[in-house]
Tab-separated table of C-alpha atoms in Angstrom:
chain	number	residue	atom	x	y	z
A	643	MET	CA	0.166	0.108	0.204
A	644	ALA	CA	2.533	1.974	0.534
A	645	ILE	CA	4.334	1.916	-2.579
A	646	LEU	CA	1.081	1.987	-4.415
A	647	LEU	CA	0.819	5.374	-2.886
A	648	ALA	CA	3.820	6.178	-3.004
A	649	LEU	CA	3.456	5.825	-7.182
A	650	VAL	CA	0.240	8.603	-6.783
A	651	SER	CA	2.752	11.170	-4.776
A	652	MET	CA	4.430	10.071	-8.392
A	653	CYS	CA	1.691	10.979	-10.120
A	654	SER	CA	1.485	13.953	-7.884
A	655	THR	CA	5.423	15.236	-8.499
A	656	PHE	CA	4.725	15.940	-12.142
A	657	ILE	CA	1.811	17.177	-12.067
A	658	GLY	CA	2.542	20.143	-10.366
A	659	GLY	CA	5.584	20.023	-12.987
A	660	LEU	CA	4.299	20.709	-15.632
A	661	VAL	CA	1.751	22.629	-15.214
A	662	ALA	CA	4.541	25.669	-13.789
A	663	ASP	CA	4.326	26.988	-16.609
A	664	ARG	CA	0.484	27.379	-16.993
A	665	ILE	CA	-1.466	27.408	-14.317
A	666	GLY	CA	-1.002	31.702	-13.296
A	667	GLU	CA	-2.163	32.912	-10.221
A	668	ARG	CA	-4.369	29.224	-9.568
A	669	LYS	CA	-1.471	27.937	-8.099
A	670	ARG	CA	-2.122	29.633	-5.138
A	671	LEU	CA	-6.026	28.720	-4.685
A	672	VAL	CA	-3.238	24.979	-4.785
A	673	LEU	CA	-0.471	25.969	-2.553
A	674	GLY	CA	-3.315	27.386	-0.276
A	675	LEU	CA	-4.985	24.127	0.096
A	676	ALA	CA	-1.240	21.564	0.334
A	677	ALA	CA	-0.172	24.008	3.305
A	678	GLY	CA	-3.684	23.552	5.445
A	679	VAL	CA	-3.708	19.337	4.413
A	680	MET	CA	0.328	19.233	5.844
A	681	LEU	CA	-0.392	22.054	8.854
A	682	GLY	CA	-3.919	19.770	9.977
A	683	VAL	CA	-1.250	16.240	9.253
A	684	VAL	CA	1.170	17.600	10.687
A	685	ALA	CA	-1.676	18.422	13.738
A	686	PHE	CA	-4.182	15.893	14.063
A	687	ASP	CA	-2.274	12.670	13.267
A	688	LEU	CA	1.821	13.488	12.851
A	689	LEU	CA	2.428	13.829	16.603
A	690	PRO	CA	0.331	12.033	17.994
A	691	GLU	CA	1.191	8.943	16.491
A	692	ALA	CA	4.423	10.193	18.066
A	693	LEU	CA	3.333	10.568	21.215
A	694	GLU	CA	2.171	7.602	20.762
A	695	ALA	CA	4.754	5.367	19.589
A	696	ASP	CA	7.949	6.789	21.570
A	697	PRO	CA	6.599	8.780	25.365
A	698	ARG	CA	10.338	9.724	25.854
A	699	SER	CA	11.153	12.200	27.652
A	700	ALA	CA	13.835	14.214	27.666
A	701	LEU	CA	14.803	17.641	29.935
A	702	GLY	CA	11.386	17.859	30.725
A	703	VAL	CA	10.571	17.412	27.161
A	704	PRO	CA	9.464	14.911	25.289
A	705	VAL	CA	11.304	13.219	22.698
A	706	PRO	CA	9.360	14.170	20.184
A	707	LEU	CA	9.337	17.246	19.967
A	708	LEU	CA	12.135	17.798	20.040
A	709	ALA	CA	13.299	15.453	17.052
A	710	ALA	CA	9.893	18.392	15.596
A	711	VAL	CA	12.094	20.837	16.831
A	712	VAL	CA	15.508	19.641	14.754
A	713	GLY	CA	13.587	19.046	11.436
A	714	PHE	CA	11.887	21.961	11.741
A	715	PHE	CA	15.683	23.789	11.984
A	716	THR	CA	17.285	21.180	9.545
A	717	VAL	CA	14.794	22.208	6.130
A	718	HIS	CA	16.786	26.114	7.239
A	719	ILE	CA	19.682	25.518	7.416
A	720	LEU	CA	19.599	24.042	4.658
A	721	GLU	CA	18.010	26.563	2.898
A	722	ARG	CA	20.389	29.588	4.112
A	723	THR	CA	22.847	27.063	2.813
A	724	VAL	CA	22.054	25.920	-0.423
A	725	ALA	CA	19.618	28.734	-1.508
A	726	LEU	CA	17.151	26.888	-0.795
A	727	HIS	CA	14.462	28.422	-0.840
A	728	THR	CA	12.855	30.531	-3.614
A	729	GLY	CA	12.350	33.156	-2.389
A	730	HIS	CA	9.608	34.334	-4.520
A	731	GLU	CA	11.751	36.810	-6.925
A	732	ASP	CA	10.047	37.094	-9.251
A	733	GLU	CA	8.315	39.922	-6.460
A	734	PHE	CA	12.019	41.903	-6.933
A	735	GLY	CA	10.855	43.475	-10.207
A	736	ALA	CA	13.293	41.897	-13.487
A	737	HIS	CA	17.454	39.582	-13.099
A	738	HIS	CA	18.924	37.040	-13.859
A	739	HIS	CA	20.966	34.186	-13.056
A	740	ASP	CA	23.738	33.157	-14.491
A	741	PHE	CA	24.617	30.150	-11.423
A	742	ALA	CA	23.018	27.185	-13.000
A	743	SER	CA	25.027	24.772	-10.787
A	744	VAL	CA	22.354	26.122	-7.595
A	745	GLY	CA	19.646	25.419	-9.619
A	746	LEU	CA	20.804	22.192	-9.752
A	747	VAL	CA	21.798	21.942	-6.251
A	748	ALA	CA	18.161	23.530	-4.782
A	749	ALA	CA	16.524	20.989	-7.235
A	750	SER	CA	18.326	17.969	-5.791
A	751	GLY	CA	17.488	19.014	-2.008
A	752	LEU	CA	14.220	19.033	-3.386
A	753	VAL	CA	15.629	15.595	-4.336
A	754	PHE	CA	16.289	14.817	-1.366
A	755	HIS	CA	13.526	16.103	0.139
A	756	SER	CA	10.846	13.505	-1.926
A	757	PHE	CA	12.543	10.651	-1.080
A	758	LEU	CA	12.347	11.250	3.102
A	759	ASP	CA	9.093	11.848	1.635
A	760	GLY	CA	8.317	8.754	0.794
A	761	PHE	CA	10.921	7.516	3.668
A	762	SER	CA	7.777	9.023	6.430
A	763	ILE	CA	5.187	6.873	3.880
A	764	GLY	CA	6.789	2.961	4.558
A	765	ILE	CA	7.365	4.205	7.719
A	766	SER	CA	4.191	5.482	8.410
A	767	PHE	CA	2.627	1.967	7.944
A	768	GLN	CA	4.329	0.031	10.355
A	769	VAL	CA	2.961	2.370	13.281
A	770	GLY	CA	-0.782	1.868	11.216
A	771	ALA	CA	-3.274	2.026	8.174
A	772	ALA	CA	-4.451	5.243	9.722
A	773	ALA	CA	-0.943	7.394	10.296
A	774	GLY	CA	0.350	5.460	6.670
A	775	ALA	CA	-2.473	7.257	4.925
A	776	ALA	CA	-2.325	10.134	6.759
A	777	VAL	CA	0.962	11.000	6.129
A	778	ALA	CA	0.659	9.702	2.284
A	779	ILE	CA	-2.172	12.312	1.959
A	780	ALA	CA	-0.076	15.414	3.203
A	781	VAL	CA	3.174	13.682	1.160
A	782	ILE	CA	0.407	13.952	-2.168
A	783	SER	CA	-0.267	16.900	-1.323
A	784	HIS	CA	2.888	18.669	-1.293
A	785	ASP	CA	4.216	17.306	-4.416
A	786	PHE	CA	2.554	18.951	-6.102
A	787	ALA	CA	4.371	21.861	-4.792
A	788	ASP	CA	7.676	20.266	-5.221
A	789	GLY	CA	7.178	19.485	-8.405
A	790	PHE	CA	6.336	22.201	-9.693
A	791	ASN	CA	9.336	23.569	-7.439
A	792	THR	CA	11.545	21.395	-8.946
A	793	PHE	CA	11.080	22.883	-12.318
A	794	THR	CA	10.929	26.214	-11.268
A	795	LEU	CA	13.706	26.534	-9.869
A	796	THR	CA	15.680	24.241	-12.271
A	797	THR	CA	15.382	26.405	-14.384
A	798	LEU	CA	14.915	30.000	-13.117
A	799	TYR	CA	19.267	29.383	-12.850
A	800	GLY	CA	19.900	29.379	-16.480
A	801	ASN	CA	19.290	25.685	-17.246
A	802	ALA	CA	17.424	24.447	-20.223
A	803	ARG	CA	13.503	22.950	-20.111
A	804	ARG	CA	15.992	19.166	-20.656
A	805	ARG	CA	17.572	19.431	-17.529
A	806	GLY	CA	14.199	20.667	-15.967
A	807	LEU	CA	12.122	18.317	-16.516
A	808	ALA	CA	15.089	15.146	-16.349
A	809	MET	CA	15.107	17.019	-12.389
A	810	LEU	CA	11.559	17.180	-12.437
A	811	SER	CA	11.936	13.260	-13.094
A	812	ALA	CA	14.260	12.232	-10.792
A	813	ASP	CA	11.466	14.274	-7.795
A	814	ALA	CA	9.275	12.363	-8.583
A	815	ILE	CA	9.939	8.835	-8.546
A	816	ALA	CA	12.788	9.536	-4.967
A	817	PRO	CA	9.571	9.144	-2.718
A	818	VAL	CA	8.801	5.919	-4.470
A	819	ILE	CA	11.952	4.687	-4.463
A	820	GLY	CA	11.741	6.250	0.291
A	821	ALA	CA	8.493	4.800	0.123
A	822	ILE	CA	10.229	1.129	-1.241
A	823	VAL	CA	13.567	1.485	1.868
A	824	GLY	CA	10.775	2.808	4.395
A	825	THR	CA	8.541	-1.430	4.100
A	826	PHE	CA	11.427	-3.076	3.954
A	827	VAL	CA	13.587	-1.868	6.310
A	828	GLN	CA	12.106	-2.136	9.949
A	829	VAL	CA	12.945	-0.011	12.780
A	830	PRO	CA	11.789	0.742	16.287
A	831	THR	CA	8.562	1.729	17.256
A	832	THR	CA	10.365	3.976	19.718
A	833	PHE	CA	12.724	5.251	16.369
A	834	VAL	CA	9.607	5.566	14.436
A	835	GLY	CA	7.525	8.208	16.703
A	836	MET	CA	11.073	9.569	16.732
A	837	TYR	CA	10.710	9.977	12.898
A	838	LEU	CA	7.454	11.244	12.834
A	839	GLY	CA	8.110	14.597	14.919
A	840	TYR	CA	10.699	14.694	13.134
A	841	PHE	CA	9.677	15.195	9.752
A	842	ALA	CA	6.058	16.696	11.776
A	843	GLY	CA	8.683	19.735	11.918
A	844	PHE	CA	10.260	18.488	8.469
A	845	LEU	CA	6.046	19.909	7.138
A	846	LEU	CA	5.419	22.514	9.351
A	847	TYR	CA	8.935	24.569	8.100
A	848	LEU	CA	7.479	24.028	4.828
A	849	ALA	CA	4.003	24.826	4.494
A	850	THR	CA	4.855	28.172	7.482
A	851	ALA	CA	7.519	28.684	5.528
A	852	ASP	CA	7.830	28.030	1.736
A	853	ILE	CA	4.473	27.074	0.860
A	854	LEU	CA	1.882	29.964	2.589
A	855	PRO	CA	4.469	32.946	1.828
A	856	GLU	CA	3.894	31.666	-1.657
A	857	ALA	CA	0.354	31.283	-1.483
A	858	HIS	CA	-0.244	33.933	-0.410
A	859	ALA	CA	2.968	36.429	-2.742
A	860	GLY	CA	1.329	38.886	-5.563
A	861	LYS	CA	-1.769	40.771	-5.259
A	862	PRO	CA	-4.284	40.729	-2.189
A	863	SER	CA	-6.584	37.707	-2.419
A	864	THR	CA	-8.356	36.146	0.440
A	865	ALA	CA	-8.903	33.114	-1.659
A	866	PRO	CA	-6.056	31.449	-0.535
A	867	LEU	CA	-6.564	31.438	2.739
A	868	PHE	CA	-9.921	30.521	2.511
A	869	PHE	CA	-8.075	27.257	0.332
A	870	THR	CA	-6.384	26.854	3.606
A	871	LEU	CA	-8.447	26.588	6.111
A	872	LEU	CA	-10.532	24.983	3.242
A	873	GLY	CA	-7.076	21.799	3.614
A	874	LEU	CA	-6.821	22.203	6.941
A	875	GLY	CA	-10.848	20.406	8.284
A	876	PHE	CA	-10.718	18.235	6.262
A	877	MET	CA	-7.198	16.804	7.581
A	878	LEU	CA	-9.806	17.377	10.234
A	879	LEU	CA	-13.157	15.116	9.248
A	880	VAL	CA	-9.687	12.506	8.509
A	881	ALA	CA	-8.483	12.554	12.103
A	882	ALA	CA	-12.010	12.466	13.836
A	883	ALA	CA	-12.892	9.955	10.969
A	884	SER	CA	-9.661	7.951	11.810
A	885	HIS	CA	-10.081	7.334	15.587
């Protein structure tokens, strides 16, 4: 099941990349919805499951919550180190990039992130079907944005369209490989809880620092906010139904 859902994630990534140049303002609605789904998964599924799987504490704080902080800052440090963050550069006037390697490094970071997405689906199913399905929904939702950003970042820095499509293909295949690894590598329950906490922080950063700002960039509109709340409410209903 994890591998089948990862194949859906692969399709979502491909779709995100292929429509990167064609959806215009509508991308803000899709990204707003994805951000809401991701926030809902973090609050209603990942963190509760992580705390249940790993009851340990360190310095008076539950280990999964400490792992979530580490996950949050992992992405933040990566962005600051290898320029993974897009920064909404289209809002700062006309300019041109000549550093093709920067685009490749940034896209490679997203490919590795997609591998972790698939790995998370695989080990989440080791906790239970409900946790696995919730993580898969989050991954499928935000992999559209990953595909969009992978193609955009690669070409933004001067790489040819062919190279952008190659990086998009790698990004799409990565979660399938991750799901296979996560399915067949058995890990202790406490590690699963700690990793789910780490992944919750990972998703929290992507939703709040990357996807939400991108959804609200440009002309002011309440529509992206509505779609964010719609995604959040959807995941609340999913969590209620699973319990």
